[in-house]
JSON list of C-alpha atoms in Angstrom, two decimals:
[
{"chain": "A", "resi": 36, "resn": "VAL", "atom": "CA", "xyz": [3.80, -70.54, 64.53]},
{"chain": "A", "resi": 37, "resn": "SER", "atom": "CA", "xyz": [1.64, -72.21, 61.84]},
{"chain": "A", "resi": 38, "resn": "ALA", "atom": "CA", "xyz": [2.00, -69.15, 59.63]},
{"chain": "A", "resi": 39, "resn": "LEU", "atom": "CA", "xyz": [5.76, -69.41, 59.98]},
{"chain": "A", "resi": 40, "resn": "ILE", "atom": "CA", "xyz": [5.69, -73.10, 59.05]},
{"chain": "A", "resi": 41, "resn": "LEU", "atom": "CA", "xyz": [3.55, -72.32, 55.98]},
{"chain": "A", "resi": 42, "resn": "ALA", "atom": "CA", "xyz": [5.94, -69.54, 55.00]},
{"chain": "A", "resi": 43, "resn": "LEU", "atom": "CA", "xyz": [8.85, -71.96, 55.20]},
{"chain": "A", "resi": 44, "resn": "THR", "atom": "CA", "xyz": [7.16, -74.71, 53.18]},
{"chain": "A", "resi": 45, "resn": "VAL", "atom": "CA", "xyz": [5.76, -72.61, 50.31]},
{"chain": "A", "resi": 46, "resn": "PRO", "atom": "CA", "xyz": [8.42, -70.45, 48.66]},
{"chain": "A", "resi": 47, "resn": "ALA", "atom": "CA", "xyz": [7.52, -66.81, 48.13]},
{"chain": "A", "resi": 48, "resn": "PHE", "atom": "CA", "xyz": [6.30, -65.70, 44.73]},
{"chain": "A", "resi": 49, "resn": "ALA", "atom": "CA", "xyz": [9.43, -64.46, 43.02]},
{"chain": "A", "resi": 50, "resn": "ALA", "atom": "CA", "xyz": [9.09, -64.60, 39.25]},
{"chain": "A", "resi": 51, "resn": "PRO", "atom": "CA", "xyz": [11.17, -62.08, 37.36]},
{"chain": "A", "resi": 52, "resn": "ALA", "atom": "CA", "xyz": [9.03, -59.13, 36.31]},
{"chain": "A", "resi": 53, "resn": "SER", "atom": "CA", "xyz": [10.92, -58.99, 33.01]},
{"chain": "A", "resi": 54, "resn": "ASP", "atom": "CA", "xyz": [9.61, -62.29, 31.63]},
{"chain": "A", "resi": 55, "resn": "PRO", "atom": "CA", "xyz": [5.86, -63.01, 31.38]},
{"chain": "A", "resi": 56, "resn": "ALA", "atom": "CA", "xyz": [6.39, -66.71, 30.58]},
{"chain": "A", "resi": 57, "resn": "ALA", "atom": "CA", "xyz": [8.55, -67.07, 33.72]},
{"chain": "A", "resi": 58, "resn": "ILE", "atom": "CA", "xyz": [5.81, -65.42, 35.78]},
{"chain": "A", "resi": 59, "resn": "ILE", "atom": "CA", "xyz": [3.27, -68.01, 34.60]},
{"chain": "A", "resi": 60, "resn": "LYS", "atom": "CA", "xyz": [5.70, -70.90, 35.11]},
{"chain": "A", "resi": 61, "resn": "ASP", "atom": "CA", "xyz": [6.40, -69.66, 38.63]},
{"chain": "A", "resi": 62, "resn": "ILE", "atom": "CA", "xyz": [2.68, -69.39, 39.47]},
{"chain": "A", "resi": 63, "resn": "TYR", "atom": "CA", "xyz": [2.05, -72.96, 38.33]},
{"chain": "A", "resi": 64, "resn": "ALA", "atom": "CA", "xyz": [5.16, -74.29, 40.10]},
{"chain": "A", "resi": 65, "resn": "HIS", "atom": "CA", "xyz": [3.73, -72.86, 43.32]},
{"chain": "A", "resi": 66, "resn": "ILE", "atom": "CA", "xyz": [0.30, -74.36, 42.59]},
{"chain": "A", "resi": 67, "resn": "LYS", "atom": "CA", "xyz": [1.88, -77.74, 41.89]},
{"chain": "A", "resi": 68, "resn": "ALA", "atom": "CA", "xyz": [3.80, -77.54, 45.19]},
{"chain": "A", "resi": 69, "resn": "SER", "atom": "CA", "xyz": [0.74, -76.44, 47.15]},
{"chain": "A", "resi": 70, "resn": "GLU", "atom": "CA", "xyz": [-2.67, -76.81, 45.50]},
{"chain": "A", "resi": 71, "resn": "SER", "atom": "CA", "xyz": [-4.10, -74.17, 47.85]},
{"chain": "A", "resi": 72, "resn": "TYR", "atom": "CA", "xyz": [-1.60, -71.56, 46.64]},
{"chain": "A", "resi": 73, "resn": "ASP", "atom": "CA", "xyz": [-3.19, -68.42, 45.23]},
{"chain": "A", "resi": 74, "resn": "PRO", "atom": "CA", "xyz": [-0.85, -65.83, 43.74]},
{"chain": "A", "resi": 75, "resn": "PRO", "atom": "CA", "xyz": [-1.04, -62.29, 45.12]},
{"chain": "A", "resi": 76, "resn": "ASN", "atom": "CA", "xyz": [-3.27, -59.84, 43.27]},
{"chain": "A", "resi": 77, "resn": "SER", "atom": "CA", "xyz": [-0.12, -57.84, 42.54]},
{"chain": "A", "resi": 78, "resn": "VAL", "atom": "CA", "xyz": [0.41, -60.08, 39.47]},
{"chain": "A", "resi": 79, "resn": "PHE", "atom": "CA", "xyz": [-2.55, -58.25, 37.87]},
{"chain": "A", "resi": 80, "resn": "THR", "atom": "CA", "xyz": [-2.83, -54.78, 36.39]},
{"chain": "A", "resi": 81, "resn": "PRO", "atom": "CA", "xyz": [-4.58, -52.14, 38.52]},
{"chain": "A", "resi": 82, "resn": "ARG", "atom": "CA", "xyz": [-7.60, -52.55, 36.20]},
{"chain": "A", "resi": 83, "resn": "VAL", "atom": "CA", "xyz": [-8.00, -56.25, 37.08]},
{"chain": "A", "resi": 84, "resn": "GLN", "atom": "CA", "xyz": [-7.17, -55.62, 40.74]},
{"chain": "A", "resi": 85, "resn": "LYS", "atom": "CA", "xyz": [-10.08, -53.15, 40.84]},
{"chain": "A", "resi": 86, "resn": "LEU", "atom": "CA", "xyz": [-12.42, -55.67, 39.18]},
{"chain": "A", "resi": 87, "resn": "ILE", "atom": "CA", "xyz": [-11.45, -58.29, 41.79]},
{"chain": "A", "resi": 88, "resn": "LYS", "atom": "CA", "xyz": [-11.96, -55.82, 44.65]},
{"chain": "A", "resi": 89, "resn": "ASP", "atom": "CA", "xyz": [-15.32, -54.66, 43.25]},
{"chain": "A", "resi": 90, "resn": "ASP", "atom": "CA", "xyz": [-16.46, -58.28, 42.93]},
{"chain": "A", "resi": 91, "resn": "GLU", "atom": "CA", "xyz": [-15.47, -58.99, 46.53]},
{"chain": "A", "resi": 92, "resn": "THR", "atom": "CA", "xyz": [-17.33, -55.86, 47.68]},
{"chain": "A", "resi": 93, "resn": "ASP", "atom": "CA", "xyz": [-20.44, -56.77, 45.68]},
{"chain": "A", "resi": 94, "resn": "ALA", "atom": "CA", "xyz": [-20.39, -60.32, 47.05]},
{"chain": "A", "resi": 95, "resn": "LYS", "atom": "CA", "xyz": [-20.58, -59.06, 50.68]},
{"chain": "A", "resi": 96, "resn": "GLY", "atom": "CA", "xyz": [-18.67, -62.03, 52.07]},
{"chain": "A", "resi": 97, "resn": "GLU", "atom": "CA", "xyz": [-20.37, -64.60, 49.83]},
{"chain": "A", "resi": 98, "resn": "VAL", "atom": "CA", "xyz": [-19.04, -66.25, 46.66]},
{"chain": "A", "resi": 99, "resn": "GLY", "atom": "CA", "xyz": [-18.69, -63.60, 43.99]},
{"chain": "A", "resi": 100, "resn": "ARG", "atom": "CA", "xyz": [-19.16, -63.73, 40.24]},
{"chain": "A", "resi": 101, "resn": "LEU", "atom": "CA", "xyz": [-16.06, -65.87, 39.81]},
{"chain": "A", "resi": 102, "resn": "ASP", "atom": "CA", "xyz": [-16.73, -69.20, 41.49]},
{"chain": "A", "resi": 103, "resn": "THR", "atom": "CA", "xyz": [-13.78, -71.05, 40.02]},
{"chain": "A", "resi": 104, "resn": "SER", "atom": "CA", "xyz": [-10.01, -70.78, 40.28]},
{"chain": "A", "resi": 105, "resn": "ILE", "atom": "CA", "xyz": [-8.48, -68.32, 37.85]},
{"chain": "A", "resi": 106, "resn": "TRP", "atom": "CA", "xyz": [-5.49, -70.63, 37.55]},
{"chain": "A", "resi": 107, "resn": "VAL", "atom": "CA", "xyz": [-6.95, -74.13, 37.06]},
{"chain": "A", "resi": 108, "resn": "ASN", "atom": "CA", "xyz": [-10.46, -73.45, 35.70]},
{"chain": "A", "resi": 109, "resn": "ALA", "atom": "CA", "xyz": [-12.07, -75.58, 38.41]},
{"chain": "A", "resi": 110, "resn": "GLN", "atom": "CA", "xyz": [-13.70, -75.15, 41.80]},
{"chain": "A", "resi": 111, "resn": "ASP", "atom": "CA", "xyz": [-11.66, -77.97, 43.26]},
{"chain": "A", "resi": 112, "resn": "THR", "atom": "CA", "xyz": [-7.95, -78.51, 43.08]},
{"chain": "A", "resi": 113, "resn": "VAL", "atom": "CA", "xyz": [-6.56, -80.01, 39.90]},
{"chain": "A", "resi": 114, "resn": "ALA", "atom": "CA", "xyz": [-3.43, -82.13, 39.66]},
{"chain": "A", "resi": 115, "resn": "ILE", "atom": "CA", "xyz": [-1.06, -80.69, 37.09]},
{"chain": "A", "resi": 116, "resn": "ASP", "atom": "CA", "xyz": [0.74, -83.54, 35.37]},
{"chain": "A", "resi": 117, "resn": "LYS", "atom": "CA", "xyz": [2.37, -81.39, 32.70]},
{"chain": "A", "resi": 118, "resn": "LEU", "atom": "CA", "xyz": [2.55, -77.70, 31.91]},
{"chain": "A", "resi": 119, "resn": "ILE", "atom": "CA", "xyz": [3.39, -76.30, 28.49]},
{"chain": "A", "resi": 120, "resn": "VAL", "atom": "CA", "xyz": [4.00, -72.55, 28.39]},
{"chain": "A", "resi": 121, "resn": "THR", "atom": "CA", "xyz": [4.50, -70.53, 25.23]},
{"chain": "A", "resi": 122, "resn": "SER", "atom": "CA", "xyz": [4.69, -66.78, 24.74]},
{"chain": "A", "resi": 123, "resn": "LYS", "atom": "CA", "xyz": [4.19, -64.40, 21.87]},
{"chain": "A", "resi": 124, "resn": "PRO", "atom": "CA", "xyz": [4.98, -60.69, 21.72]},
{"chain": "A", "resi": 125, "resn": "ASP", "atom": "CA", "xyz": [2.29, -58.37, 20.44]},
{"chain": "A", "resi": 126, "resn": "ASP", "atom": "CA", "xyz": [2.63, -57.59, 16.73]},
{"chain": "A", "resi": 127, "resn": "PHE", "atom": "CA", "xyz": [2.25, -53.84, 17.27]},
{"chain": "A", "resi": 128, "resn": "ARG", "atom": "CA", "xyz": [3.23, -52.93, 20.82]},
{"chain": "A", "resi": 129, "resn": "LYS", "atom": "CA", "xyz": [6.33, -53.83, 22.81]},
{"chain": "A", "resi": 130, "resn": "ASP", "atom": "CA", "xyz": [4.46, -53.38, 26.11]},
{"chain": "A", "resi": 131, "resn": "ARG", "atom": "CA", "xyz": [2.09, -56.30, 25.48]},
{"chain": "A", "resi": 132, "resn": "GLN", "atom": "CA", "xyz": [2.69, -60.04, 25.39]},
{"chain": "A", "resi": 133, "resn": "THR", "atom": "CA", "xyz": [0.46, -63.12, 25.32]},
{"chain": "A", "resi": 134, "resn": "VAL", "atom": "CA", "xyz": [1.38, -66.22, 27.32]},
{"chain": "A", "resi": 135, "resn": "THR", "atom": "CA", "xyz": [-0.44, -69.52, 26.77]},
{"chain": "A", "resi": 136, "resn": "ALA", "atom": "CA", "xyz": [-0.42, -72.16, 29.49]},
{"chain": "A", "resi": 137, "resn": "GLN", "atom": "CA", "xyz": [-1.62, -75.63, 28.59]},
{"chain": "A", "resi": 138, "resn": "ILE", "atom": "CA", "xyz": [-2.29, -77.69, 31.68]},
{"chain": "A", "resi": 139, "resn": "VAL", "atom": "CA", "xyz": [-2.34, -81.42, 31.11]},
{"chain": "A", "resi": 140, "resn": "ASN", "atom": "CA", "xyz": [-3.81, -83.65, 33.79]},
{"chain": "A", "resi": 141, "resn": "LYS", "atom": "CA", "xyz": [-5.20, -87.18, 33.89]},
{"chain": "A", "resi": 142, "resn": "ASP", "atom": "CA", "xyz": [-8.65, -86.04, 32.75]},
{"chain": "A", "resi": 143, "resn": "TYR", "atom": "CA", "xyz": [-8.06, -83.59, 29.91]},
{"chain": "A", "resi": 144, "resn": "PRO", "atom": "CA", "xyz": [-5.94, -80.63, 28.83]},
{"chain": "A", "resi": 145, "resn": "GLU", "atom": "CA", "xyz": [-7.01, -77.08, 29.63]},
{"chain": "A", "resi": 146, "resn": "THR", "atom": "CA", "xyz": [-5.61, -73.95, 28.04]},
{"chain": "A", "resi": 147, "resn": "ALA", "atom": "CA", "xyz": [-5.36, -70.49, 29.58]},
{"chain": "A", "resi": 148, "resn": "VAL", "atom": "CA", "xyz": [-4.25, -67.45, 27.62]},
{"chain": "A", "resi": 149, "resn": "CYS", "atom": "CA", "xyz": [-2.80, -64.69, 29.80]},
{"chain": "A", "resi": 150, "resn": "TYR", "atom": "CA", "xyz": [-2.62, -61.17, 28.39]},
{"chain": "A", "resi": 151, "resn": "PHE", "atom": "CA", "xyz": [0.28, -59.21, 29.84]},
{"chain": "A", "resi": 152, "resn": "GLU", "atom": "CA", "xyz": [0.92, -55.47, 29.80]},
{"chain": "A", "resi": 153, "resn": "LYS", "atom": "CA", "xyz": [4.13, -53.80, 30.89]},
{"chain": "A", "resi": 154, "resn": "GLN", "atom": "CA", "xyz": [3.33, -51.03, 33.36]},
{"chain": "A", "resi": 155, "resn": "ASN", "atom": "CA", "xyz": [5.99, -49.00, 35.15]},
{"chain": "A", "resi": 156, "resn": "GLY", "atom": "CA", "xyz": [8.64, -51.45, 33.97]},
{"chain": "A", "resi": 157, "resn": "LYS", "atom": "CA", "xyz": [6.80, -54.51, 35.34]},
{"chain": "A", "resi": 158, "resn": "TRP", "atom": "CA", "xyz": [4.88, -57.18, 33.43]},
{"chain": "A", "resi": 159, "resn": "LEU", "atom": "CA", "xyz": [1.35, -57.60, 34.82]},
{"chain": "A", "resi": 160, "resn": "ILE", "atom": "CA", "xyz": [-1.59, -59.78, 33.77]},
{"chain": "A", "resi": 161, "resn": "ASP", "atom": "CA", "xyz": [-4.38, -57.67, 32.27]},
{"chain": "A", "resi": 162, "resn": "ASP", "atom": "CA", "xyz": [-6.75, -60.54, 31.47]},
{"chain": "A", "resi": 163, "resn": "VAL", "atom": "CA", "xyz": [-7.05, -64.32, 31.37]},
{"chain": "A", "resi": 164, "resn": "ARG", "atom": "CA", "xyz": [-9.06, -66.34, 28.84]},
{"chain": "A", "resi": 165, "resn": "TRP", "atom": "CA", "xyz": [-9.72, -70.05, 29.19]},
{"chain": "A", "resi": 166, "resn": "THR", "atom": "CA", "xyz": [-10.35, -71.60, 25.78]},
{"chain": "A", "resi": 167, "resn": "GLY", "atom": "CA", "xyz": [-12.64, -74.44, 24.74]},
{"chain": "A", "resi": 168, "resn": "LYS", "atom": "CA", "xyz": [-16.22, -75.45, 25.33]},
{"chain": "A", "resi": 169, "resn": "ASN", "atom": "CA", "xyz": [-16.22, -74.31, 28.97]},
{"chain": "A", "resi": 170, "resn": "GLY", "atom": "CA", "xyz": [-14.05, -71.27, 28.32]},
{"chain": "A", "resi": 171, "resn": "TRP", "atom": "CA", "xyz": [-14.41, -67.88, 29.90]},
{"chain": "A", "resi": 172, "resn": "VAL", "atom": "CA", "xyz": [-12.77, -64.46, 30.13]},
{"chain": "A", "resi": 173, "resn": "LEU", "atom": "CA", "xyz": [-11.77, -63.15, 33.57]},
{"chain": "A", "resi": 174, "resn": "SER", "atom": "CA", "xyz": [-12.67, -59.49, 33.08]},
{"chain": "A", "resi": 175, "resn": "LEU", "atom": "CA", "xyz": [-16.09, -60.34, 31.63]},
{"chain": "A", "resi": 176, "resn": "ILE", "atom": "CA", "xyz": [-16.97, -62.53, 34.60]},
{"chain": "A", "resi": 177, "resn": "LEU", "atom": "CA", "xyz": [-15.72, -60.06, 37.19]},
{"chain": "A", "resi": 178, "resn": "LYS", "atom": "CA", "xyz": [-17.54, -57.09, 35.68]},
{"chain": "A", "resi": 179, "resn": "TRP", "atom": "CA", "xyz": [-20.59, -58.55, 33.94]},
{"chain": "A", "resi": 180, "resn": "SER", "atom": "CA", "xyz": [-21.04, -62.15, 35.15]},
{"chain": "A", "resi": 181, "resn": "ASP", "atom": "CA", "xyz": [-20.60, -63.03, 31.47]},
{"chain": "A", "resi": 182, "resn": "TYR", "atom": "CA", "xyz": [-18.41, -66.01, 30.74]},
{"chain": "A", "resi": 183, "resn": "GLY", "atom": "CA", "xyz": [-17.58, -64.68, 27.27]},
{"chain": "A", "resi": 184, "resn": "ALA", "atom": "CA", "xyz": [-17.64, -68.14, 25.69]},
{"chain": "A", "resi": 185, "resn": "ASP", "atom": "CA", "xyz": [-19.70, -69.21, 22.76]},
{"chain": "A", "resi": 186, "resn": "GLU", "atom": "CA", "xyz": [-22.46, -71.66, 23.60]},
{"chain": "A", "resi": 187, "resn": "GLN", "atom": "CA", "xyz": [-21.74, -75.10, 22.20]}
]
């Protein structure tokens, strides 16, 4: 019964696969509606899905290499006061697009850059990079425990 209630209160993930910016806006709309929302791994390319699965296997039920939310760059929930999403097609390939999400909250802005690839007609996230002093790159953390940010 509680699963049914949750299913009725949090709308299903339904961003159009033809628009990477809409996918990111939809993810953050869900997070804003329910701070515990975590998008399905199907938003990622098979490469990133494998990195996530390998990290979970290596962690053996403990916290893995990634100990923060991919979506808000924090261990705890973050209130999203404003979201600014921009997108840019790749200069050389039509099957790649970069989407930047700037999250503004009462403390400070954070910026995530999502790298999309079109695979089998569907846009999927192939990596995520958080910019700034405490920035990191998803694939580097999941595979190497390397945050990929310059020390400052």
